[in-house]
mmCIF file of C-alpha atoms and ligand atoms in Angstrom:
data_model
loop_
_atom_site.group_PDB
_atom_site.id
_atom_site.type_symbol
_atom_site.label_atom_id
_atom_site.label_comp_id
_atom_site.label_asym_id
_atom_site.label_seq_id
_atom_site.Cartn_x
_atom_site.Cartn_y
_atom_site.Cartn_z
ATOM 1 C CA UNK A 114 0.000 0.000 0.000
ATOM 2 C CA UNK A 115 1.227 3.333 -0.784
ATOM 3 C CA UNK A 116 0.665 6.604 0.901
ATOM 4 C CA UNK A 117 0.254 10.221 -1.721
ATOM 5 C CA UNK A 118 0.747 13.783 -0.041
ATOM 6 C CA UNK A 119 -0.423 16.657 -2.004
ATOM 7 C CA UNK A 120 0.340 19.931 -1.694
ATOM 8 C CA UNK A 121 -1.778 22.643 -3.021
ATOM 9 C CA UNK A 122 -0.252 26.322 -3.407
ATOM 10 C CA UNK A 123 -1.045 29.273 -4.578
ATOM 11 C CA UNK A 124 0.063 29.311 -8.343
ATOM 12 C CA UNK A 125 0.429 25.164 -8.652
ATOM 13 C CA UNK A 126 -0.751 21.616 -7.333
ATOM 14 C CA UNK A 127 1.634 19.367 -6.605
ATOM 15 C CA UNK A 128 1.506 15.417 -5.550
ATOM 16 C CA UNK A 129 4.061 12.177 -5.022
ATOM 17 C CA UNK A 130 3.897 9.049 -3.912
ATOM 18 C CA UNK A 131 6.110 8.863 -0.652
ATOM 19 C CA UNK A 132 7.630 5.600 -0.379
ATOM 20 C CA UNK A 133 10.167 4.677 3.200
ATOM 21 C CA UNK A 134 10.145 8.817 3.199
ATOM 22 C CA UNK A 135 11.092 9.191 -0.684
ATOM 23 C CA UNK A 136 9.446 10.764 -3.272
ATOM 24 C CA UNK A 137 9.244 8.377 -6.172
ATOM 25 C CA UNK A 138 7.049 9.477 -8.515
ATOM 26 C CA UNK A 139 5.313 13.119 -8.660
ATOM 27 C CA UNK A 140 2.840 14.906 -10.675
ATOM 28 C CA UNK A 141 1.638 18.546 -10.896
ATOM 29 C CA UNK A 142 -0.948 21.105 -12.427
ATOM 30 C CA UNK A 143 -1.114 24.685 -12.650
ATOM 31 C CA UNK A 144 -3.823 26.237 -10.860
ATOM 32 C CA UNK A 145 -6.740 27.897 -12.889
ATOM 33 C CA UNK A 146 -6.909 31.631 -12.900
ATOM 34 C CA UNK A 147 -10.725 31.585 -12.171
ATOM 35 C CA UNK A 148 -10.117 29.003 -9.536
ATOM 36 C CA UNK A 149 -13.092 27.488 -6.496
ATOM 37 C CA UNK A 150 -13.493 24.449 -5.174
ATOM 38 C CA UNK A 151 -15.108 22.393 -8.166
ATOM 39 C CA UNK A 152 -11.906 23.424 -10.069
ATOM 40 C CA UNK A 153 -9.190 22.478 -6.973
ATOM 41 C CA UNK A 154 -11.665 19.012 -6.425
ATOM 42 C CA UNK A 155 -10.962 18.206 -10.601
ATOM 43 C CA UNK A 156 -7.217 18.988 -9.847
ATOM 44 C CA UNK A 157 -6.694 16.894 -7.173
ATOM 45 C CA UNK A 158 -8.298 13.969 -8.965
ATOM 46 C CA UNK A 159 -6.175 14.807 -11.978
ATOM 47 C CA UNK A 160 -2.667 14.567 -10.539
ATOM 48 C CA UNK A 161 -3.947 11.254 -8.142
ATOM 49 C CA UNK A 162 -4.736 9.946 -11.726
ATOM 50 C CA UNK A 163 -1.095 10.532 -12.894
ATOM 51 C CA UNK A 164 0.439 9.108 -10.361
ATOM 52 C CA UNK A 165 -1.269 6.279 -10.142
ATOM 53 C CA UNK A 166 -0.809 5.662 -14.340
ATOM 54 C CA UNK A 167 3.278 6.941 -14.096
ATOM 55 C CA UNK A 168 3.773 4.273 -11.331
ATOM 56 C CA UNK A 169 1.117 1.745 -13.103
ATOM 57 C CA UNK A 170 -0.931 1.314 -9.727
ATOM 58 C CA UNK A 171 -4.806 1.158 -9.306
ATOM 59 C CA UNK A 172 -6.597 3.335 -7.030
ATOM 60 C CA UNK A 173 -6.717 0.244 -4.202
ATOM 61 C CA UNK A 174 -3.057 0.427 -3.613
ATOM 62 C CA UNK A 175 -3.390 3.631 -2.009
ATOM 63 C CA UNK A 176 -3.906 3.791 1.723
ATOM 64 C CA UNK A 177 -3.714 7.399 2.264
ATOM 65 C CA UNK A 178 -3.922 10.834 0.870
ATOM 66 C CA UNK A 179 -2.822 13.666 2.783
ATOM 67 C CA UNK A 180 -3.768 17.603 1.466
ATOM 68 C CA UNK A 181 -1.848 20.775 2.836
ATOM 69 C CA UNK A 182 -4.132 23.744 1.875
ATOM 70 C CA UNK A 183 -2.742 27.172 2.555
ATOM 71 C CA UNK A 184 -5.647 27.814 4.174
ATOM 72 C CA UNK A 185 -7.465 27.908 7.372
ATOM 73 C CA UNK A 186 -9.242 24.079 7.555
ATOM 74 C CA UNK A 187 -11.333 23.131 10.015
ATOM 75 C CA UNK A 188 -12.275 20.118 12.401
ATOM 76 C CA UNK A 189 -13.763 18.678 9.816
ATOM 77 C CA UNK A 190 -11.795 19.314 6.981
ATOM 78 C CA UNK A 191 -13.978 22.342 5.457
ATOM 79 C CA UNK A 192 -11.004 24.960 3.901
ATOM 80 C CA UNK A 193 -10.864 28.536 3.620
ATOM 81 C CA UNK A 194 -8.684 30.220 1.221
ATOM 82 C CA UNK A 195 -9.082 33.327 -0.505
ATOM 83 C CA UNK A 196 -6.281 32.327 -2.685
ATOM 84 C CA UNK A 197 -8.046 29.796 -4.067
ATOM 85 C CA UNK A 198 -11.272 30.696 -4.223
ATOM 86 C CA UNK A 199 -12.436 28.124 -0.921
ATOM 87 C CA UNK A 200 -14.723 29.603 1.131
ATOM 88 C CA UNK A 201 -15.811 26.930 4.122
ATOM 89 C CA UNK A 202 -15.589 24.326 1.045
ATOM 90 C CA UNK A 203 -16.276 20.490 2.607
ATOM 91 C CA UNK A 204 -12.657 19.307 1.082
ATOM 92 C CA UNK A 205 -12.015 16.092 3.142
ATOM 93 C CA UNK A 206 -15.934 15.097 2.754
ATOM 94 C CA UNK A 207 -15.906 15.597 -1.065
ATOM 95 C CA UNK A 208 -12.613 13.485 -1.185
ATOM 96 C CA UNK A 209 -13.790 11.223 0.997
ATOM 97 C CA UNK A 210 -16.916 10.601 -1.422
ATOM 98 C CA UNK A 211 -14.281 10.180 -4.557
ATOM 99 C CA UNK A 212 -12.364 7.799 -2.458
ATOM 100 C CA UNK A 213 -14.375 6.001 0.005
ATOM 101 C CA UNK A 214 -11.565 3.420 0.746
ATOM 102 C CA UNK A 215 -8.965 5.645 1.414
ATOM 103 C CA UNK A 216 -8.354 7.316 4.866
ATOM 104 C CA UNK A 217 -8.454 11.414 3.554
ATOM 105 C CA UNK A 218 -6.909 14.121 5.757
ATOM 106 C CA UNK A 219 -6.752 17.662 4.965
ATOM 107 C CA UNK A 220 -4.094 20.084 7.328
ATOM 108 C CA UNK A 221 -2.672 23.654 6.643
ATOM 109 C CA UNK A 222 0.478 23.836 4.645
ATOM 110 C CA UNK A 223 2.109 25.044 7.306
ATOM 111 C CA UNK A 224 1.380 21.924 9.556
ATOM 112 C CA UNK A 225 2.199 20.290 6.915
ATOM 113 C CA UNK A 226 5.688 21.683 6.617
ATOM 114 C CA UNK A 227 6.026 20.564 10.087
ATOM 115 C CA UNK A 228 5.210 17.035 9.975
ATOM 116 C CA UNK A 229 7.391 16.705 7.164
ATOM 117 C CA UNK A 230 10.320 18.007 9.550
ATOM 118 C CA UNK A 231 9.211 15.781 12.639
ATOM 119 C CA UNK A 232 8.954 12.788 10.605
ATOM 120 C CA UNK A 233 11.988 12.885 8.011
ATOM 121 C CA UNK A 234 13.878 16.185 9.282
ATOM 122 C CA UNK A 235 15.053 18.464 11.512
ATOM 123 C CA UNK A 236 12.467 18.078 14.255
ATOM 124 C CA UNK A 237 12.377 14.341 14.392
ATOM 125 C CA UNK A 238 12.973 12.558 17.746
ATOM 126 C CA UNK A 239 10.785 15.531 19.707
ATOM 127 C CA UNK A 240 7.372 15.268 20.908
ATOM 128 C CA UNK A 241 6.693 19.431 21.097
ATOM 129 C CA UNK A 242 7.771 21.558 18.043
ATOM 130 C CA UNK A 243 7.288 24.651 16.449
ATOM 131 C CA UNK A 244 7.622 25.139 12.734
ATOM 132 C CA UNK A 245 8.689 28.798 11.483
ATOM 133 C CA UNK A 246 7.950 29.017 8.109
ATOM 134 C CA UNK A 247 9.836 32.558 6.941
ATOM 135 C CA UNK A 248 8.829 32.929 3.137
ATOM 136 C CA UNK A 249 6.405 36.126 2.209
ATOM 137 C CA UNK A 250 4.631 35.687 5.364
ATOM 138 C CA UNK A 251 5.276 33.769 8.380
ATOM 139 C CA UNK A 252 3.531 30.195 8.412
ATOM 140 C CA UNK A 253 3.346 28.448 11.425
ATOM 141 C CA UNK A 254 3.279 24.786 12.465
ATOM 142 C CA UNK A 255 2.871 23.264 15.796
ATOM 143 C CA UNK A 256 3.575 19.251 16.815
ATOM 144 C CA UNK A 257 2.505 18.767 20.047
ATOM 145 C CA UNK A 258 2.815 14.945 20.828
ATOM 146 C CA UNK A 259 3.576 14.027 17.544
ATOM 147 C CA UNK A 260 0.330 15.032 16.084
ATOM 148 C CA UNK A 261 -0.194 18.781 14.528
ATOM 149 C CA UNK A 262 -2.194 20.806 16.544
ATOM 150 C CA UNK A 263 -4.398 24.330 14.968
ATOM 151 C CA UNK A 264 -6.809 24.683 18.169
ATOM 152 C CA UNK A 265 -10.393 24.444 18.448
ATOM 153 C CA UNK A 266 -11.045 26.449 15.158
ATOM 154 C CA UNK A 267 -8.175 25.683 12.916
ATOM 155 C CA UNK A 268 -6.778 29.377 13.541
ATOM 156 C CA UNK A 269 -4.750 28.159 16.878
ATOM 157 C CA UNK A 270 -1.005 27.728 14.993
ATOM 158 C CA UNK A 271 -1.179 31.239 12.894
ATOM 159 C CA UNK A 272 2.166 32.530 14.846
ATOM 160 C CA UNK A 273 2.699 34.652 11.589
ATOM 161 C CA UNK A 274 -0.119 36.735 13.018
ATOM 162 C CA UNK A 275 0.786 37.246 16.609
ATOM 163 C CA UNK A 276 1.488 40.947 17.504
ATOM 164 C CA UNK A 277 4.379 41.796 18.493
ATOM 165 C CA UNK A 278 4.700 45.645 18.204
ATOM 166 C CA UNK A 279 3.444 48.268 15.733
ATOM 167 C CA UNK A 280 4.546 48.557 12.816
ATOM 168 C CA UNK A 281 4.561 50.982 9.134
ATOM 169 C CA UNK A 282 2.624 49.315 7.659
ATOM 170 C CA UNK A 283 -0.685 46.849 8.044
ATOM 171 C CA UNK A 284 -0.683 42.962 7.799
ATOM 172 C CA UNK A 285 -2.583 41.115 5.004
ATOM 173 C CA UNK A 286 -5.123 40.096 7.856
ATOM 174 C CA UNK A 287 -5.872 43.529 8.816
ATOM 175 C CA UNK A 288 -4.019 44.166 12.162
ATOM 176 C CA UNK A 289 -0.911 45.789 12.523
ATOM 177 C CA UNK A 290 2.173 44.354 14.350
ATOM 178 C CA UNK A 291 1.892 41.254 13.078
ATOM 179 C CA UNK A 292 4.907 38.971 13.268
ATOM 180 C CA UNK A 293 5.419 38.408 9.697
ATOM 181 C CA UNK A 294 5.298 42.107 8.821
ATOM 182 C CA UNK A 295 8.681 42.372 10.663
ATOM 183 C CA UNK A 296 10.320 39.164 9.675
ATOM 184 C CA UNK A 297 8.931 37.477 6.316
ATOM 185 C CA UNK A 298 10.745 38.099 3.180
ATOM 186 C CA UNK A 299 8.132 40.977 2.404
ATOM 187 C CA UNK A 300 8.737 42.892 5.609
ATOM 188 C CA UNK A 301 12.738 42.723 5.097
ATOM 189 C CA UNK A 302 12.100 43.809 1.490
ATOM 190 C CA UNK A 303 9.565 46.919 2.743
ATOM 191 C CA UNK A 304 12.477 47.798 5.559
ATOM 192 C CA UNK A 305 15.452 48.135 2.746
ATOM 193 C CA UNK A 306 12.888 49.982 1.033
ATOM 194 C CA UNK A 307 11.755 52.028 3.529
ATOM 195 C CA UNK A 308 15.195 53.100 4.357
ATOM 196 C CA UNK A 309 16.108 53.728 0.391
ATOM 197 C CA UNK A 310 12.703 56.232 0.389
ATOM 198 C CA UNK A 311 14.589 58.418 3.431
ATOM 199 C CA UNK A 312 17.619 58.836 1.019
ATOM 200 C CA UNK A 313 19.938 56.120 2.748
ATOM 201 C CA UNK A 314 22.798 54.871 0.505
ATOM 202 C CA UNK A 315 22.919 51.187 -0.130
ATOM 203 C CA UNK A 316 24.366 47.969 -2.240
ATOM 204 C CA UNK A 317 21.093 47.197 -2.180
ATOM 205 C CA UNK A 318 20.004 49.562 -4.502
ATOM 206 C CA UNK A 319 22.674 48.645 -7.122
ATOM 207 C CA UNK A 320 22.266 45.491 -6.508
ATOM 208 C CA UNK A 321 18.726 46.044 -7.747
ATOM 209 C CA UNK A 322 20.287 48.178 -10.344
ATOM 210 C CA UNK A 323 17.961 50.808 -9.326
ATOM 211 C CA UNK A 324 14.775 49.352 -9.403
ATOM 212 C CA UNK A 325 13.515 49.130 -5.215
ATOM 213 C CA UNK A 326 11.430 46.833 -7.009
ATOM 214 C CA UNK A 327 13.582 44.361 -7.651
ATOM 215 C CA UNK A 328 14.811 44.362 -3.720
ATOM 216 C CA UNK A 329 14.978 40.748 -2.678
ATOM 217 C CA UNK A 330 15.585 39.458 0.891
ATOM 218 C CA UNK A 331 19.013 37.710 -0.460
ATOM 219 C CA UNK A 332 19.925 41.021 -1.702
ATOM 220 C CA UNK A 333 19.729 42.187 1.247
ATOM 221 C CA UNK A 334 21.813 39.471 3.282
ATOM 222 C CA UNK A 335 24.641 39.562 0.998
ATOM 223 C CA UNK A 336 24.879 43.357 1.177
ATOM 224 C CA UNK A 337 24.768 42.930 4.907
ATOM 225 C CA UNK A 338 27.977 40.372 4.420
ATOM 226 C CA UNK A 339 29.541 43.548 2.503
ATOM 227 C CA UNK A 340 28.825 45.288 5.911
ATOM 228 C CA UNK A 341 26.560 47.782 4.229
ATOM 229 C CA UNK A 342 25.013 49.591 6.883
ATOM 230 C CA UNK A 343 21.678 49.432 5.579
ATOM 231 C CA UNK A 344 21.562 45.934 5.394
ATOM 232 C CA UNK A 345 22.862 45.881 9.081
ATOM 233 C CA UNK A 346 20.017 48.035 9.712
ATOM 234 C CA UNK A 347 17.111 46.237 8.489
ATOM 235 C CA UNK A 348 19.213 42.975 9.624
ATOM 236 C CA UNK A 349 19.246 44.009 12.920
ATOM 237 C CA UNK A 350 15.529 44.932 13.215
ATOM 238 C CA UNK A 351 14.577 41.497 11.691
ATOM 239 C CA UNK A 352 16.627 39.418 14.112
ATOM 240 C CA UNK A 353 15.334 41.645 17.285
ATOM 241 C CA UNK A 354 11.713 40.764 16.196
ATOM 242 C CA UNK A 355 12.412 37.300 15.048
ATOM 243 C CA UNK A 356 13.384 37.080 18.762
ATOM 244 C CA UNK A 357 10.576 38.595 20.259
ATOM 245 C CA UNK A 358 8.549 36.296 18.216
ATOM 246 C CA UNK A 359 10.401 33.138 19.225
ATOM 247 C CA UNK A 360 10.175 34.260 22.747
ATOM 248 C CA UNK A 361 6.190 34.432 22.675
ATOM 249 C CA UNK A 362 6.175 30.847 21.243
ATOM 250 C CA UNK A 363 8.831 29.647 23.951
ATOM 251 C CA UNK A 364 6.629 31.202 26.685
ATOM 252 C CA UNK A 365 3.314 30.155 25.092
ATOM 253 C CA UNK A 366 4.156 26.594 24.077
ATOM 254 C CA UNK A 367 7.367 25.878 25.359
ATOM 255 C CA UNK A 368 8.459 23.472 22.428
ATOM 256 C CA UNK A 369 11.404 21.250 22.371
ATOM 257 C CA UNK A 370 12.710 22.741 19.262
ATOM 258 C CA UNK A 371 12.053 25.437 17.128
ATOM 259 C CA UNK A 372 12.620 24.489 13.326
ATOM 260 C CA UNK A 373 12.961 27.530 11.098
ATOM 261 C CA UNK A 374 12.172 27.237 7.350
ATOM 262 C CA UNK A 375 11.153 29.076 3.906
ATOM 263 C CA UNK A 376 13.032 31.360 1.634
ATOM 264 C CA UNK A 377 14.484 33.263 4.313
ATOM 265 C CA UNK A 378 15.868 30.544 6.551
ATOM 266 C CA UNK A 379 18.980 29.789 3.538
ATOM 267 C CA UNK A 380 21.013 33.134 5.223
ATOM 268 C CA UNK A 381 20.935 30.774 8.258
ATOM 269 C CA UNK A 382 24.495 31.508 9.437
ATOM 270 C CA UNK A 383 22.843 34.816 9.833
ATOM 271 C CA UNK A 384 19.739 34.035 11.644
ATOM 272 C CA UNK A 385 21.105 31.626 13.741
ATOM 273 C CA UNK A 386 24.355 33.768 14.557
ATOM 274 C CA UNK A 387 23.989 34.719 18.547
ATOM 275 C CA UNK A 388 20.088 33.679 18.807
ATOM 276 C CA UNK A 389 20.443 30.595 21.395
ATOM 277 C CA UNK A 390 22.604 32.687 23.553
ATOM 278 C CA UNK A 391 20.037 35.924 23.753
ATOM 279 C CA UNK A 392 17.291 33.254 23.943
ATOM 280 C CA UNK A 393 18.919 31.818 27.070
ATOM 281 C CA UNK A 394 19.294 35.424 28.175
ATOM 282 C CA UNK A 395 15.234 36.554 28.030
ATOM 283 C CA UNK A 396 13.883 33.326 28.860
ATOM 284 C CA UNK A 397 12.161 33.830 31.998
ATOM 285 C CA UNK A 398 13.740 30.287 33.897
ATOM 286 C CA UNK A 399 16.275 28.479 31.828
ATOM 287 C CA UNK A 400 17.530 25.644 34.595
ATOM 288 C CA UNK A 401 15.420 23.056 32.982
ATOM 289 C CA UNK A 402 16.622 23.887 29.076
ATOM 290 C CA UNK A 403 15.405 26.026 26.578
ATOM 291 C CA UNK A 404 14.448 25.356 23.238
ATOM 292 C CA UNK A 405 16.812 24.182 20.953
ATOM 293 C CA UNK A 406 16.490 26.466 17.482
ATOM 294 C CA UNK A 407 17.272 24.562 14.152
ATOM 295 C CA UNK A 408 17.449 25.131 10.371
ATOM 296 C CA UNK A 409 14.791 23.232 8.693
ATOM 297 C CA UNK A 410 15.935 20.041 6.067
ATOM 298 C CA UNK A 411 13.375 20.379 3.383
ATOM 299 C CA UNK A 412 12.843 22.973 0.672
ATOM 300 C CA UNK A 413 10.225 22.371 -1.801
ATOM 301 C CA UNK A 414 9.262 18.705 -1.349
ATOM 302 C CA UNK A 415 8.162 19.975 2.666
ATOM 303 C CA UNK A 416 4.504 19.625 1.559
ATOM 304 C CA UNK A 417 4.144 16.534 -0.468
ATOM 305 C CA UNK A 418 6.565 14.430 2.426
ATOM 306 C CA UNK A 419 4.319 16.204 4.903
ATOM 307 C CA UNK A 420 1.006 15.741 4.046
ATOM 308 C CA UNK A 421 1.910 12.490 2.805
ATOM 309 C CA UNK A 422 2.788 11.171 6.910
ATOM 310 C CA UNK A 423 -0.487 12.800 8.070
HETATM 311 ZN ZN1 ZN B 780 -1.477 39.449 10.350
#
């Protein structure tokens, strides 16, 4: 029996069969401009269907199917997602119609992300972990006993959102402060940018050959390796949030360890560079250990390995 994790994005749907925690065989679609839930339902079936003809399998060999959504999904699998068009859509039940025989589970991507770390990567061998997801937002994913936990209404592992001061400018979700305006991709971006619009002088700008634009987040960490003092600037804020923000998760959930992933997470000589040590420093009783704060293992395939183990 073989187990399929798909993992549904915002601009593509992808799926693999997960085999002794390998991906041997994967499939994926593009998803439809004008996209809802009859469209994502069609999708889903489509790239089951090529996996199961590229590894020449019938629908009966398949135990489970595991979904990330990047979403907010319920207790019983109904999915919101502006993204996609999903608006309290019954996901897991529809699925679960298609495929009677087949034990269906639907979890936020970035739940997802976190399995996929305690089961094959950097979290595994801890029962209590936090995923930080650090791409353009801040996903979060909680393991709490080896099972992902998102509270009573599937909103309870949005760390992205927690508010941690106030900021110039306003979250996606409406408040301002949130976490990932200070420390996803995006807010590092809107910082260098910020700082360009006041008439600073930066590599960063040439490095964007003069298009603020063009500003990425790497652009950013290598100018800060140039010890550009812009980049040290808007370096320095995002690592004094991005410890704020750990702190509220050590003092809220206490985890084990503290996995941190996404685009962001590859300057992780950077991030990780004096964190443990100030972490040890705020915490407010370190004799019994603190968390332990590590660089997540998987990149891209996160999802599919993920949602496959669910
Ligand atoms: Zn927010």
């Amino acid at each position: 029996m073989y187990n399929i994790g798909i993992d549904v994005g915002g601009t593509s749907i992808k799926a693999g069969l997960v085999e002794d925690g390998n991906i041997t065989v994967k499939s994926s679609r593009d998803v439809r401009k004008a996209c809802g839930f009859k469209e994502v339902i069609e999708d889903i079936e489509y790239v089951i269907d090529e996996i199961l003809k590229k590894k020449k399998i019938k629908i009966e060999d398949i135990s489970t199917i595991g979904i990330g959504i990047p979403g907010v999904v319920d207790k019983t699998g109904c999915v919101n997602c502006v993204n996609l068009g999903l608006k309290g859509d019954p996901l897991e039940l529809k699925l679960k119609e298609k495929f009677p025989n087949i034990k269906i589970v639907v979890e936020n991507d970035a739940n997802v992300a976190a399995v996929a770390e305690y089961k094959y990567g950097s979290m595994k061998g801890y029962d209590i972990g936090v995923m930080l997801t650090l791409g353009t937002g801040v996903g979060g994913g909680i393991i709490i006993n080896g099972k992902p936990f998102s509270g009573a209404h599937g909103i309870g592992s949005e760390i992205g959102h927690i508010i941690l001061d106030s900021n110039f400018y306003t979250c996606n979700c409406g408040n301002n402060g949130c976490f990932e305006t200070f420390c996803s991709a995006t807010a590092i971006i809107r910082y260098a940018q910020k700082l360009i619009k006041e008439g600073r002088e930066t590599l960063i700008f040439n490095m964007a050959k003069g298009d603020i634009e063009k500003i990425t987040a790497k652009m950013v960490f290598d100018a800060y390796k140039k010890d550009d003092e812009v980049a040290r600037d808007v370096v320095r804020r995002f690592k004094e949030y991005l410890l704020k923000g750990i702190m509220s998760v050590i003092h809220f959930i206490d985890p084990e360890v503290i996995s941190i992933g996404g685009g962001v997470s590859n300057a992780s000589d950077i991030i990780l560079e004096g964190l443990e040590e100030k972490i040890k420093k705020r915490v407010i009783y370190n004799g019994n250990g603190v968390a332990k704060i590590v660089i997540a293992e998987f990149k891209n395939d996160a999802g599919i390995l993920g949602a496959s183990a669910l």
